[in-house]
Coordinates of C-alpha atoms in Angstrom, one line a residue:
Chain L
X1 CA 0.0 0.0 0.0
X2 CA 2.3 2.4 -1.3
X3 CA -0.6 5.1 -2.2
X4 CA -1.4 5.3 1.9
X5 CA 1.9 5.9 2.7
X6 CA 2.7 8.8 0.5
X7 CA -0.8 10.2 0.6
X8 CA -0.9 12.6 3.6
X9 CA -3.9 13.9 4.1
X10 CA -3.0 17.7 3.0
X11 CA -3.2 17.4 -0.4
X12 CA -6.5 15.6 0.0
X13 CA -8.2 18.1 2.3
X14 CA -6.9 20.7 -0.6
X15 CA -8.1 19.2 -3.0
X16 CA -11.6 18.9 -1.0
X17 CA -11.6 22.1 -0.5
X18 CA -11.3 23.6 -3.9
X19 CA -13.9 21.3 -5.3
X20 CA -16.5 21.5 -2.6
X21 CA -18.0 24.5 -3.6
X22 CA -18.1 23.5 -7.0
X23 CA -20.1 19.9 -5.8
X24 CA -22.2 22.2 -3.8
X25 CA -23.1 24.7 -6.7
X26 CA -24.0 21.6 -9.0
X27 CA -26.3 19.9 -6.0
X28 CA -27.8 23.3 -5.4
X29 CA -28.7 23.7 -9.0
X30 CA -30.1 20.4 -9.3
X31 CA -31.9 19.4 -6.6
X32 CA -32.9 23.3 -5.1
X33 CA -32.2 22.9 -1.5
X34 CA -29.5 24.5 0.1
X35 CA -29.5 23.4 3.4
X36 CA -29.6 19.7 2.1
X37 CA -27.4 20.0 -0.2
X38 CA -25.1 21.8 2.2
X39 CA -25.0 18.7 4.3
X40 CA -24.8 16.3 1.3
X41 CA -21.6 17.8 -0.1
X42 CA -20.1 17.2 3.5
X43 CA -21.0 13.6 3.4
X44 CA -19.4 13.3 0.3
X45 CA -16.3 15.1 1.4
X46 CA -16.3 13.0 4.8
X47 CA -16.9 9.6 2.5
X48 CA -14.0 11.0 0.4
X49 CA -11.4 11.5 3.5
X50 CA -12.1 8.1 4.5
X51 CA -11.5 6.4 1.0
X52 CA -9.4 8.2 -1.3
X53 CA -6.1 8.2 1.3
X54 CA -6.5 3.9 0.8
X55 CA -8.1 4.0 -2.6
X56 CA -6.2 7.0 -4.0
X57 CA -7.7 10.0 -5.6
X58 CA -10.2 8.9 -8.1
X59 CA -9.5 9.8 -11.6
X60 CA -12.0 12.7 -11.7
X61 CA -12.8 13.6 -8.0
X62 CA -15.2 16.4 -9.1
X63 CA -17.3 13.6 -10.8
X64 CA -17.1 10.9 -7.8
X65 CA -17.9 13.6 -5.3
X66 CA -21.0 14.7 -7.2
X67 CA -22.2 11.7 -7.9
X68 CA -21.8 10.5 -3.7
X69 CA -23.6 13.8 -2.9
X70 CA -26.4 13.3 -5.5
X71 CA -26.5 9.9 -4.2
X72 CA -26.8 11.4 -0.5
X73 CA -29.8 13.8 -1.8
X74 CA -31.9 10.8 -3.2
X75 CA -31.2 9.3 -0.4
X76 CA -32.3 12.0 2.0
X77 CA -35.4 12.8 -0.6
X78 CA -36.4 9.2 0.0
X79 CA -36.1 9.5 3.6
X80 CA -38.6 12.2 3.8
X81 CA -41.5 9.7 3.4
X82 CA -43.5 8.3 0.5
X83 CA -46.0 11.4 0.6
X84 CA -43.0 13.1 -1.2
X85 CA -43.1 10.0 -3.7
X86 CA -43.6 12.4 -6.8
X87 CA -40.8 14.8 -5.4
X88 CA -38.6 12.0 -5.3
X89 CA -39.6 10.4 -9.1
X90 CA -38.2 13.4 -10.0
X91 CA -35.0 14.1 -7.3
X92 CA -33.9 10.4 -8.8
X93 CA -34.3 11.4 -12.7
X94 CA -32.2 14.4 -12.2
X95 CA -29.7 12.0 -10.3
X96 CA -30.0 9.6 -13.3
X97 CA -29.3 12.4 -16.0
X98 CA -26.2 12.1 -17.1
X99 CA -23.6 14.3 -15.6
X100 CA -22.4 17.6 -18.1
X101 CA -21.9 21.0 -17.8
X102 CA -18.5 20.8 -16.3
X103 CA -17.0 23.1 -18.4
X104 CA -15.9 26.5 -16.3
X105 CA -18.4 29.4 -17.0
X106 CA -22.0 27.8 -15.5
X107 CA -19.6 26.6 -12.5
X108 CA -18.4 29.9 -11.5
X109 CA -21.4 31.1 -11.9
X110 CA -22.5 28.4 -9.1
X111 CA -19.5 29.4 -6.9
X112 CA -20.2 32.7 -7.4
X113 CA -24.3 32.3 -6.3
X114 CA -23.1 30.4 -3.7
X115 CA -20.7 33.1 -2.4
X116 CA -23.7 35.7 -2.1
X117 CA -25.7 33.3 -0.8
X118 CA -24.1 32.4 2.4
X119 CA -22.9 36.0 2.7
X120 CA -26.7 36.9 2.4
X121 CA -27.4 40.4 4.1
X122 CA -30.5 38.5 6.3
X123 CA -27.4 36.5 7.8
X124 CA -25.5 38.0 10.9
X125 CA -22.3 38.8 10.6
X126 CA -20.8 35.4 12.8
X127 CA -23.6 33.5 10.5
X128 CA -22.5 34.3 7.6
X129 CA -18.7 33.8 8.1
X130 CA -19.4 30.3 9.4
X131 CA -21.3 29.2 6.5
X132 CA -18.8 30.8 4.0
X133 CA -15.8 29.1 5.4
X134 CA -17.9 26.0 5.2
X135 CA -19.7 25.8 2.3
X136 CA -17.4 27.4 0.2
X137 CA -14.2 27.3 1.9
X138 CA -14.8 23.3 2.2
X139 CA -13.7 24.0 5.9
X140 CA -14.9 21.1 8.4
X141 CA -17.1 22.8 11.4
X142 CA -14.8 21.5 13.6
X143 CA -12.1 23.7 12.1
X144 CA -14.5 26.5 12.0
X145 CA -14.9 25.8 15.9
X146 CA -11.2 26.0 17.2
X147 CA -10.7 29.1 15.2
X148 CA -13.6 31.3 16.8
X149 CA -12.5 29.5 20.0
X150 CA -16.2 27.7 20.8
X151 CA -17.3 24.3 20.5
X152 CA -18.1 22.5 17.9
X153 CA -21.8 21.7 18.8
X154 CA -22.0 25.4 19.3
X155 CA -20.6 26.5 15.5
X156 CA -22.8 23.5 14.4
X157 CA -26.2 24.8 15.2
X158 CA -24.8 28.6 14.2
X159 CA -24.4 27.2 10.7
X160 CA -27.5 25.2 11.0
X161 CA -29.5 28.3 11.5
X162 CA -27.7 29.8 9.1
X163 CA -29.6 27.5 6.5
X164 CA -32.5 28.2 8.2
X165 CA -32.5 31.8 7.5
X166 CA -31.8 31.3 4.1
X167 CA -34.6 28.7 3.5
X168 CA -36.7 30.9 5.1
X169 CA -36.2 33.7 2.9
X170 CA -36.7 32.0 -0.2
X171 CA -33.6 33.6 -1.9
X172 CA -33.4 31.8 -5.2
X173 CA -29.8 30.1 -6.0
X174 CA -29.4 33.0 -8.9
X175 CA -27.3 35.6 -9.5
X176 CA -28.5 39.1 -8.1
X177 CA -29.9 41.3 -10.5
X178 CA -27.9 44.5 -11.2
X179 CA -29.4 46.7 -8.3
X180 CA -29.7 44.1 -5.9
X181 CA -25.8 43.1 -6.8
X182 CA -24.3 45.9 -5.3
X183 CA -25.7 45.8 -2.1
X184 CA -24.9 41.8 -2.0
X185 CA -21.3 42.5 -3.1
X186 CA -20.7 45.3 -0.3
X187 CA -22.0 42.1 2.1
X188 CA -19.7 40.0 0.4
X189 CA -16.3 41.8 0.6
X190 CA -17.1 42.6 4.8
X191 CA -17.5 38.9 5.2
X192 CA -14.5 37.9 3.6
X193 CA -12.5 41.1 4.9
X194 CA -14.2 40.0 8.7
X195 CA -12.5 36.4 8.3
X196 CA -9.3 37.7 7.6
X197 CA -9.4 40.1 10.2
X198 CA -10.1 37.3 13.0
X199 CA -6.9 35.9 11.7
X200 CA -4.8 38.9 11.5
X201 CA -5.6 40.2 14.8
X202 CA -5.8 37.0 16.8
X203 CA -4.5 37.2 20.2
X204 CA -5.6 34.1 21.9
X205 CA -6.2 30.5 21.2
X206 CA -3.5 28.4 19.2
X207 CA -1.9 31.1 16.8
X208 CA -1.7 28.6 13.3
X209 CA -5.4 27.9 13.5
X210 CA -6.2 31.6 13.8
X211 CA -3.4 32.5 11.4
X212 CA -5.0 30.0 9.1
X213 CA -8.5 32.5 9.0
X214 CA -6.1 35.1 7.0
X215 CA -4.8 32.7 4.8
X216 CA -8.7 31.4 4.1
X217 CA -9.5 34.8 3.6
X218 CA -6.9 35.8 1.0
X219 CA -7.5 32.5 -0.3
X220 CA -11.4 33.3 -0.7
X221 CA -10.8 36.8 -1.8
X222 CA -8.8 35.0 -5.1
X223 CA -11.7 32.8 -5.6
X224 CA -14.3 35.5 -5.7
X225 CA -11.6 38.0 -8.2
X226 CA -11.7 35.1 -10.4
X227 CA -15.5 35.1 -10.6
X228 CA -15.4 38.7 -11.0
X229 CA -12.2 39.7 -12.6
X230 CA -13.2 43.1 -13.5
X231 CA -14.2 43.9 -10.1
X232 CA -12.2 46.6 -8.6
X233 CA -13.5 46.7 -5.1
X234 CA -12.7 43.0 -5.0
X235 CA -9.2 44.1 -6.4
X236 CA -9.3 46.3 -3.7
X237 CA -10.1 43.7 -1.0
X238 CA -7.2 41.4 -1.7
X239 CA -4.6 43.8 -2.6
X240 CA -5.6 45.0 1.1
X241 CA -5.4 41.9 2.5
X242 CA -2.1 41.0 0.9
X243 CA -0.8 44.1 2.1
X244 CA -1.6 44.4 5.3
X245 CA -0.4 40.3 5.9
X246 CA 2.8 41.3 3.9
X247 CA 3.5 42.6 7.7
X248 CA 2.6 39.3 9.8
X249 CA 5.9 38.7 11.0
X250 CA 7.2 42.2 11.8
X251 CA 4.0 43.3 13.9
X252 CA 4.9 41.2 17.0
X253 CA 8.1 40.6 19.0
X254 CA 8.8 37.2 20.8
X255 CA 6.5 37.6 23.4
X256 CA 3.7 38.4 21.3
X257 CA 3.8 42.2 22.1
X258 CA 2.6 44.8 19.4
X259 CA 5.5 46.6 17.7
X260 CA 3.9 49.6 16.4
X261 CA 4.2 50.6 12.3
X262 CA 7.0 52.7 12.8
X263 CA 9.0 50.0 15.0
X264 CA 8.9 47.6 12.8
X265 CA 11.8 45.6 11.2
X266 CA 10.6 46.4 7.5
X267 CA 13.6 43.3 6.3
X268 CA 11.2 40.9 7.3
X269 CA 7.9 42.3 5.2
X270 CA 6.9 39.6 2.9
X271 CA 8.3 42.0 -0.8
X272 CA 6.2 39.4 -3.1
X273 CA 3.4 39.5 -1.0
X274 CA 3.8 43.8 -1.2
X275 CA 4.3 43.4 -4.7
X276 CA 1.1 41.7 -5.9
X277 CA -0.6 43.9 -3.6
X278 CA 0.6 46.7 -5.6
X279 CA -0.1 45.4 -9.0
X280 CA -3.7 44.5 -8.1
X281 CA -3.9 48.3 -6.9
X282 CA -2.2 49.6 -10.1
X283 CA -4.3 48.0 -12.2
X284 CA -7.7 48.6 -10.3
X285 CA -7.2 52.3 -9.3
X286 CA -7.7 53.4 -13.2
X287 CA -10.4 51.6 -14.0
X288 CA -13.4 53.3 -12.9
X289 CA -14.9 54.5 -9.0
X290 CA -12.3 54.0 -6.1
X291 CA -14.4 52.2 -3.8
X292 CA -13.2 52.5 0.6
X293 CA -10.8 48.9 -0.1
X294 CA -9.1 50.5 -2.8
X295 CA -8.4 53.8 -0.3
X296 CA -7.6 51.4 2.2
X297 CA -5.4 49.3 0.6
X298 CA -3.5 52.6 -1.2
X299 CA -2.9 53.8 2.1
X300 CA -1.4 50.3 3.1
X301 CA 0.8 50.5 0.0
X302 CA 1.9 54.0 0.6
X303 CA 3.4 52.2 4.3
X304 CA 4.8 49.5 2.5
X305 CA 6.6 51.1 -0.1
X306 CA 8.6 53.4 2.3
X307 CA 11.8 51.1 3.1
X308 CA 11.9 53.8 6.5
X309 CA 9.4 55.2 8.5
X310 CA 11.0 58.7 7.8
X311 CA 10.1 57.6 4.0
X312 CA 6.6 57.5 4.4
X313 CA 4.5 59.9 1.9
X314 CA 2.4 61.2 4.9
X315 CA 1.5 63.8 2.5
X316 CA 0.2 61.1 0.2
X317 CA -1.8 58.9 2.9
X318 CA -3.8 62.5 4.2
X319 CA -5.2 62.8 0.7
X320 CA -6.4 59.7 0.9
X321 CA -7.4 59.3 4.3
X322 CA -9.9 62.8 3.0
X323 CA -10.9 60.9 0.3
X324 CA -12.3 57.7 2.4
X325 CA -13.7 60.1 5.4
X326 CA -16.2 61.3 2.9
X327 CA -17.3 57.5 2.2
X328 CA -17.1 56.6 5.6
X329 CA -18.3 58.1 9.0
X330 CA -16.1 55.0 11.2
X331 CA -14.2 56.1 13.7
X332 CA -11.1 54.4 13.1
X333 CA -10.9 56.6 9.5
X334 CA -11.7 59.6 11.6
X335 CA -9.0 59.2 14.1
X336 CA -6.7 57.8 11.5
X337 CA -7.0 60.9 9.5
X338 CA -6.1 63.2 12.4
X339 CA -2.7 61.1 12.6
X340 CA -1.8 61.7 9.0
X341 CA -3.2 65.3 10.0
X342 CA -0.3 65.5 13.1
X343 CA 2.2 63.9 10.3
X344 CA 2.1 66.3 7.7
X345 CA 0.9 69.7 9.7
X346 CA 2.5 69.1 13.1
X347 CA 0.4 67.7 16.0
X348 CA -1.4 70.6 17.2
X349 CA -3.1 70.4 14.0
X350 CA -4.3 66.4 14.9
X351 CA -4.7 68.1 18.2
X352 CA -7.2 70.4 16.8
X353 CA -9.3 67.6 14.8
X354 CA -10.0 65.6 17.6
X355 CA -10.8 68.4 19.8
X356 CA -13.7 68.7 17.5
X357 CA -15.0 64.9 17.4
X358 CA -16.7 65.3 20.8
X359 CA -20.2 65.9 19.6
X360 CA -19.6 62.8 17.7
X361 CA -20.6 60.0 20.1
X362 CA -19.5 57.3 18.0
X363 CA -16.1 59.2 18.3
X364 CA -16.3 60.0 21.7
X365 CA -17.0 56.8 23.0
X366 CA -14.4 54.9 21.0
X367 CA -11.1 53.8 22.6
X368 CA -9.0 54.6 20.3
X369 CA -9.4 58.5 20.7
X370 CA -7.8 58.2 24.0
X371 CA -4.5 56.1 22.4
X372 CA -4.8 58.6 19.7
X373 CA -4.7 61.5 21.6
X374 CA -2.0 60.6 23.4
X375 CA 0.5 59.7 20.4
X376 CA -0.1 63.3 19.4
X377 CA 0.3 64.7 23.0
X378 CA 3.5 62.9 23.0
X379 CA 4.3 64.4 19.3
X380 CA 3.6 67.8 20.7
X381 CA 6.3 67.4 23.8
X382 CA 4.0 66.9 26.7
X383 CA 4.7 63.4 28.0
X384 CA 2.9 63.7 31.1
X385 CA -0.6 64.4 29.5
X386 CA 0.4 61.7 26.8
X387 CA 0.7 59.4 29.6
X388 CA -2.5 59.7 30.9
X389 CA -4.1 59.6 27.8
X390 CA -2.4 56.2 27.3
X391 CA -3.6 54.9 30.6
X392 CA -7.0 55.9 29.5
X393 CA -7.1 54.3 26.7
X394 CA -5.2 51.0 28.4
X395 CA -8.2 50.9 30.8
X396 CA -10.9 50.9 27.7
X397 CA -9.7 48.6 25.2
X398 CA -10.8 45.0 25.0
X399 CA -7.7 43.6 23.1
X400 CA -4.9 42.2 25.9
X401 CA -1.9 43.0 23.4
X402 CA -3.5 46.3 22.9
X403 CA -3.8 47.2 26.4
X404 CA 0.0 45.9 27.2
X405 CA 1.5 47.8 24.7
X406 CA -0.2 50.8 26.1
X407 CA 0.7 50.6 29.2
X408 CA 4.2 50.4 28.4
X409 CA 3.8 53.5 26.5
X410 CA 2.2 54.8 30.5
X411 CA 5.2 53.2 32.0
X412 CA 7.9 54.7 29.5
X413 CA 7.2 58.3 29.7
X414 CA 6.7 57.9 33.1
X415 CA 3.6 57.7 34.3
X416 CA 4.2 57.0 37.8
Chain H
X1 CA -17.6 39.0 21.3
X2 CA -17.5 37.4 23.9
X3 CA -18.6 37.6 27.2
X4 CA -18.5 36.3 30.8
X5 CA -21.9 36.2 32.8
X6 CA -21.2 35.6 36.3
X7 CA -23.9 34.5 39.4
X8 CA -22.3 35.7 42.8
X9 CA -23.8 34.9 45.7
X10 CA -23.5 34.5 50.0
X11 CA -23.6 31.8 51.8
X12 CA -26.8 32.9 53.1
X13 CA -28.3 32.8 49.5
X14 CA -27.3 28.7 49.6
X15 CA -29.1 28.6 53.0
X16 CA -32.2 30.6 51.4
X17 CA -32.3 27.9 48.6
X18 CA -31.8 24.9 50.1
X19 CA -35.7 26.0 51.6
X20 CA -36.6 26.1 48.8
X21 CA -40.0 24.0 48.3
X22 CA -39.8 20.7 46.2
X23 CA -41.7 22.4 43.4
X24 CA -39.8 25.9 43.2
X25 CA -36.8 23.6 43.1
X26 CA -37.9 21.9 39.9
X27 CA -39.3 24.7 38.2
X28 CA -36.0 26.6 38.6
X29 CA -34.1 23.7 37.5
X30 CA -36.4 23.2 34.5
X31 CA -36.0 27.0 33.6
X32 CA -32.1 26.4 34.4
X33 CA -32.3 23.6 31.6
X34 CA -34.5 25.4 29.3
X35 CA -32.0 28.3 29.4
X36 CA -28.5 26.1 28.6
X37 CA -30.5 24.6 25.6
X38 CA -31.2 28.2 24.1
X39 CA -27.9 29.2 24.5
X40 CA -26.8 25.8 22.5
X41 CA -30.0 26.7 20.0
X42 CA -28.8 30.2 19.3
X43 CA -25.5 29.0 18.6
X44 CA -23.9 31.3 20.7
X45 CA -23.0 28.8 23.9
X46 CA -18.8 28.9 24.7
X47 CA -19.1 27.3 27.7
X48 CA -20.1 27.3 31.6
X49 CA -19.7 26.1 35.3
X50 CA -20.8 26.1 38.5
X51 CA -18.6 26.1 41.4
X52 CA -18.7 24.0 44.5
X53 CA -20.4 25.6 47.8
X54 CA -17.0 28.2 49.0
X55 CA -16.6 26.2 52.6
X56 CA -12.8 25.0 51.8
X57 CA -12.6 27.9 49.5
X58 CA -8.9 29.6 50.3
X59 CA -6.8 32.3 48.9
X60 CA -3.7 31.3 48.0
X61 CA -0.3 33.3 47.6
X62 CA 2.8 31.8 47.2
X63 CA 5.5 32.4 50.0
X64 CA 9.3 31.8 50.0
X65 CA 10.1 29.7 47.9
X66 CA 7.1 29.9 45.8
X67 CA 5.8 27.4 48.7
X68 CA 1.9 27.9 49.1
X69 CA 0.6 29.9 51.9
X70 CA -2.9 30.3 52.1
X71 CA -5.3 32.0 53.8
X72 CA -9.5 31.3 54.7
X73 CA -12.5 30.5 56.0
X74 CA -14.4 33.4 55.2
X75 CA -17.3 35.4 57.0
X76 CA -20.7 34.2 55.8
X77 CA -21.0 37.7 54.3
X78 CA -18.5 37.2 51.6
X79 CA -20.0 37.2 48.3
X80 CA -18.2 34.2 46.2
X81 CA -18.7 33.1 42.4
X82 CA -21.3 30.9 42.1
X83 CA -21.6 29.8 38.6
X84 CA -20.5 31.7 35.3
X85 CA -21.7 31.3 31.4
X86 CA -19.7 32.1 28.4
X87 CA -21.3 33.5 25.2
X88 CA -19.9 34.8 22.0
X89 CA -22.9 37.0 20.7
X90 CA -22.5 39.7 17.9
X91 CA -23.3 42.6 20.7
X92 CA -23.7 43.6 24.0
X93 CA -27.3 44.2 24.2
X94 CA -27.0 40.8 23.2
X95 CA -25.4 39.6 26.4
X96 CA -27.4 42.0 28.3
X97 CA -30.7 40.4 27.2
X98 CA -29.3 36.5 27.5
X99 CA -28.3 37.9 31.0
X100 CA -31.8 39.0 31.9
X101 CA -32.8 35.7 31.1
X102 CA -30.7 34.3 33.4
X103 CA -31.8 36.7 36.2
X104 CA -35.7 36.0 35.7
X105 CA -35.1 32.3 37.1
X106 CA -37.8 31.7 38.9
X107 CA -37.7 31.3 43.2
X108 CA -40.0 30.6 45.8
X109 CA -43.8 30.8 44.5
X110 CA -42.4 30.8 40.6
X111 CA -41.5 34.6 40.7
X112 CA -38.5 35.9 39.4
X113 CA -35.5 35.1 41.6
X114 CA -33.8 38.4 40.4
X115 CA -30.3 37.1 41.1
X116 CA -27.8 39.9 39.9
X117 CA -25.8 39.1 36.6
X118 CA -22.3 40.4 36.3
X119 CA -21.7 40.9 32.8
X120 CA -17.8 41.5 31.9
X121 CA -16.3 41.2 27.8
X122 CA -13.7 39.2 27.3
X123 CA -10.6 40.1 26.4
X124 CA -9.9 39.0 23.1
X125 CA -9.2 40.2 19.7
X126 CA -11.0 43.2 18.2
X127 CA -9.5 45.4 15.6
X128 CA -11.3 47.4 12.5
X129 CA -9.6 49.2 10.0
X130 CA -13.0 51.2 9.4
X131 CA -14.5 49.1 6.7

């Protein structure tokens, strides 16, 4: 058994997860149940971890896992009683028909129905992710589970409901029309952009899992530019991403502390990663409306391209952060624009911007303003008020890296 | 996010509740059921406890050497943890309303026991570029 003992189970579960939301697109189409179909395709990919590693990969996987999961959807038709016997005269012709259409176009466009689907607007924001990663990621819900850090049973009934709510709501497995696409797409690019978040940011639980979510969301962000490759705003999305995880290894020191931006050891930035980043901007920024992931991920580039911090085009990165305020009313651009304020006008100037933010209550309330605040106190030569700021802001945020790097910011100028 | 939701209570809360008629017993353990299988229905269940009554409960410090030295019983007054749940819902008011939940448990004669809920986030990972 030769096969066995070369055939680790990586290239399998890669495999699995490339053609699983293909399957489920197919099973969709055919048999017009989601939530079934959703579970068949796992069966199939369960069935196909058991045998293929003693088997070997069958000559066509796509085929044998189709043909397993239509298999599991007769079979689950059947199960739902003989006063469904017409429905299931007709579930077992469509599972007789003879298997085409594998040619690329109708099976993006499956991918790509499936993609809005499961990030459906109806669906929460947890919701959604879970059922992304799953049904089109090809993820197991165990692996889901560890990296959101709750049990399995737990993520389970979150994707379960998840099908609910889109049963419910009768969403047809189609494309969006034109008007309705736009809305679907903005849902789209925060779901994928929320899953690679929770992997960039993760400070708790075991690191590769969580690192893993970035890598899944990168990876889904290709998928959906390849569905759409004139998209910009998807452009946009994965040029951020790559970008911003260009910087993985330089943002934290041995012990898992934050090293600021400006700290950072820029030799270990990943320079491929920067520079497909850049030529997915380069290409999207002339091609029509600069949507906020396009601003965002320019502004990334702008950091990434300076090899020092005193290289950064502050100018540059101001103009830009002006040009996403007015598409965006989120704090972080607010007080992220008062920095590239301070950096190009002097601090008093930053100073003067968030002095005016405290009608805002979204502002006001936000923990960053205090951290902010204090980086431009400490700009403007008056460590003592910096440091309280910094304690301030220690005592308000909700991240532990965040709150230990500011309070050795407290504890540096000399808080106490 | 998640959060911690945390029952504290005296030891003359224990003595209240172990008067506690037969029937008010089982209707707040059927409500205490109900409750756990929402949390699993909802899909937003992490994960919860209840602690043992606090008489061997000590505080412990370590001494020389690192050796423990520890330090109890406590008056009857002291308020210990009792029990604690933890959710990962998408916002406070959220927790707030899953806490209320737990609060309405129902005591002696089926009203409301009103226990007080300590509601706390969790430290964890929270970061938005402003998209």
């Amino acid at each position: 058994m030769a096969l066995s003992e070369y055939a680790s189970d990586v290239p399998i579960g890669h495999l699995l997860r490339e053609l699983t939301p293909q399957v489920l697109g197919m099973v969709v189409r055919r048999f017009r149940d989601f939530a079934a179909a959703e579970d068949a395709v796992q069966e199939a990919s369960i069935a196909a971890v058991m045998q293929w590693p003693q088997a070997g990969i069958p000559e066509n996987p796509r085929a044998w896992l189709t043909q397993v999961a239509f298999r599991k959807m007769t079979d689950h038709i059947r199960g739902e009683s003989a006063r469904r016997r017409r429905e299931t005269e007709v579930a077992e012709e469509a599972a007789r028909a003879p298997l085409t259409g594998f040619d690329a176009a109708p099976m993006n466009d499956d991918t790509l129905v499936l993609l809005f689907m499961c990030c459906h607007p109806a669906l929460a924001p947890s919701s959604a992710i879970a059922l992304t990663l799953r049904a089109v990621g090809g993820l197991t819900t165990a692996e889901i589970a560890n990296a959101f850090l709750v049990p399995e049973a737990t993520m389970a009934q979150r994707i379960s409901r998840a099908k609910q709510t889109i049963k419910a709501s009768g969403i047809p497995f189609q494309l969006p029309g034109p008007e309705e696409r736009r809305v679907r797409l903005r849902a789209l690019l925060h779901v994928l952009y929320l899953i690679f978040n929770e992997g960039y940011t993760a400070t708790s639980g075991p690191h590769l899992l969580r690192a893993d979510l970035s890598r899944e969301g990168i990876r889904l962000a290709r998928m959906a530019l390849q569905l759409e490759p004139g998209n910009t705003e998807i452009s946009g999305l994965l040029a951020l991403m790559l970008l911003t995880d260009a910087r993985r290894h330089a943002r934290t020191g041995s012990n898992d502390e934050l090293i600021p931006l400006s700290q950072q050891n820029r030799t270990l930035w990943d320079r491929g990663q920067i520079a497909e980043g850049v030529a997915l901007l380069s290409a999207a920024l002339p091609k029509g409306s600069v949507g906020p992931y396009q601003l965002q991920a320019a502004i990334a580039a702008v950091h990434d391209e300076a090899e020092h911090p005193e290289d950064t085009d502050w100018p540059q990165i101001l103009e830009l952060y002006e040009l996403l305020k007015r598409m965006s009313d989120n704090p972080m651009v607010i007080l992220n624009h008062a920095i590239a304020a301070a950096m190009v006008h002097g601090p008093k100037e930053g100073l003067n911007l968030l002095d005016g933010l405290h009608g805002e209550p979204r502002i006001a309330a936000h923990h960053r303003l205090d951290a902010v605040r204090a980086h431009l106190l400490e700009m403007a030569g008056a460590p003592q008020a910096a440091a309280k700021y910094y304690l301030a802001a220690a005592g308000k945020t909700v991240n532990l890296p965040e709150r230990n790097y500011l309070l050795m910011q407290a504890a540096r100028l000399g808080s106490r | 996010m998640k959060y911690i939701l945390m029952m504290h209570g005296k030891r003359a809360d224990w003595d209240e509740y172990t008067g506690w008629s037969k029937e008010d017993l089982q209707r707040n353990v059927a409500y205490m059921r109900s409750f756990s299988r929402e949390l699993n229905d909802r899909g937003v269940f992490v994960d919860t406890k209840g602690l043992a009554l606090p008489h061997e409960a000590k505080i412990v410090r370590a001494g020389q050497n690192g050796e423990p030295v520890t330090d109890g019983v406590f008056p009857e007054s002291k308020e210990f943890l009792a029990g604690y749940w933890v959710i990962d819902v998408e916002t406070p008011e959220q927790a707030y309303q899953i806490a209320a939940r737990a609060s309405a448990a129902p005591g002696p004669g089926g009203m409301p026991a009103n226990m007080p809920i300590e509601v706390r986030q969790v430290l964890g990972s929270h970061s938005d570029l402003g998209l």
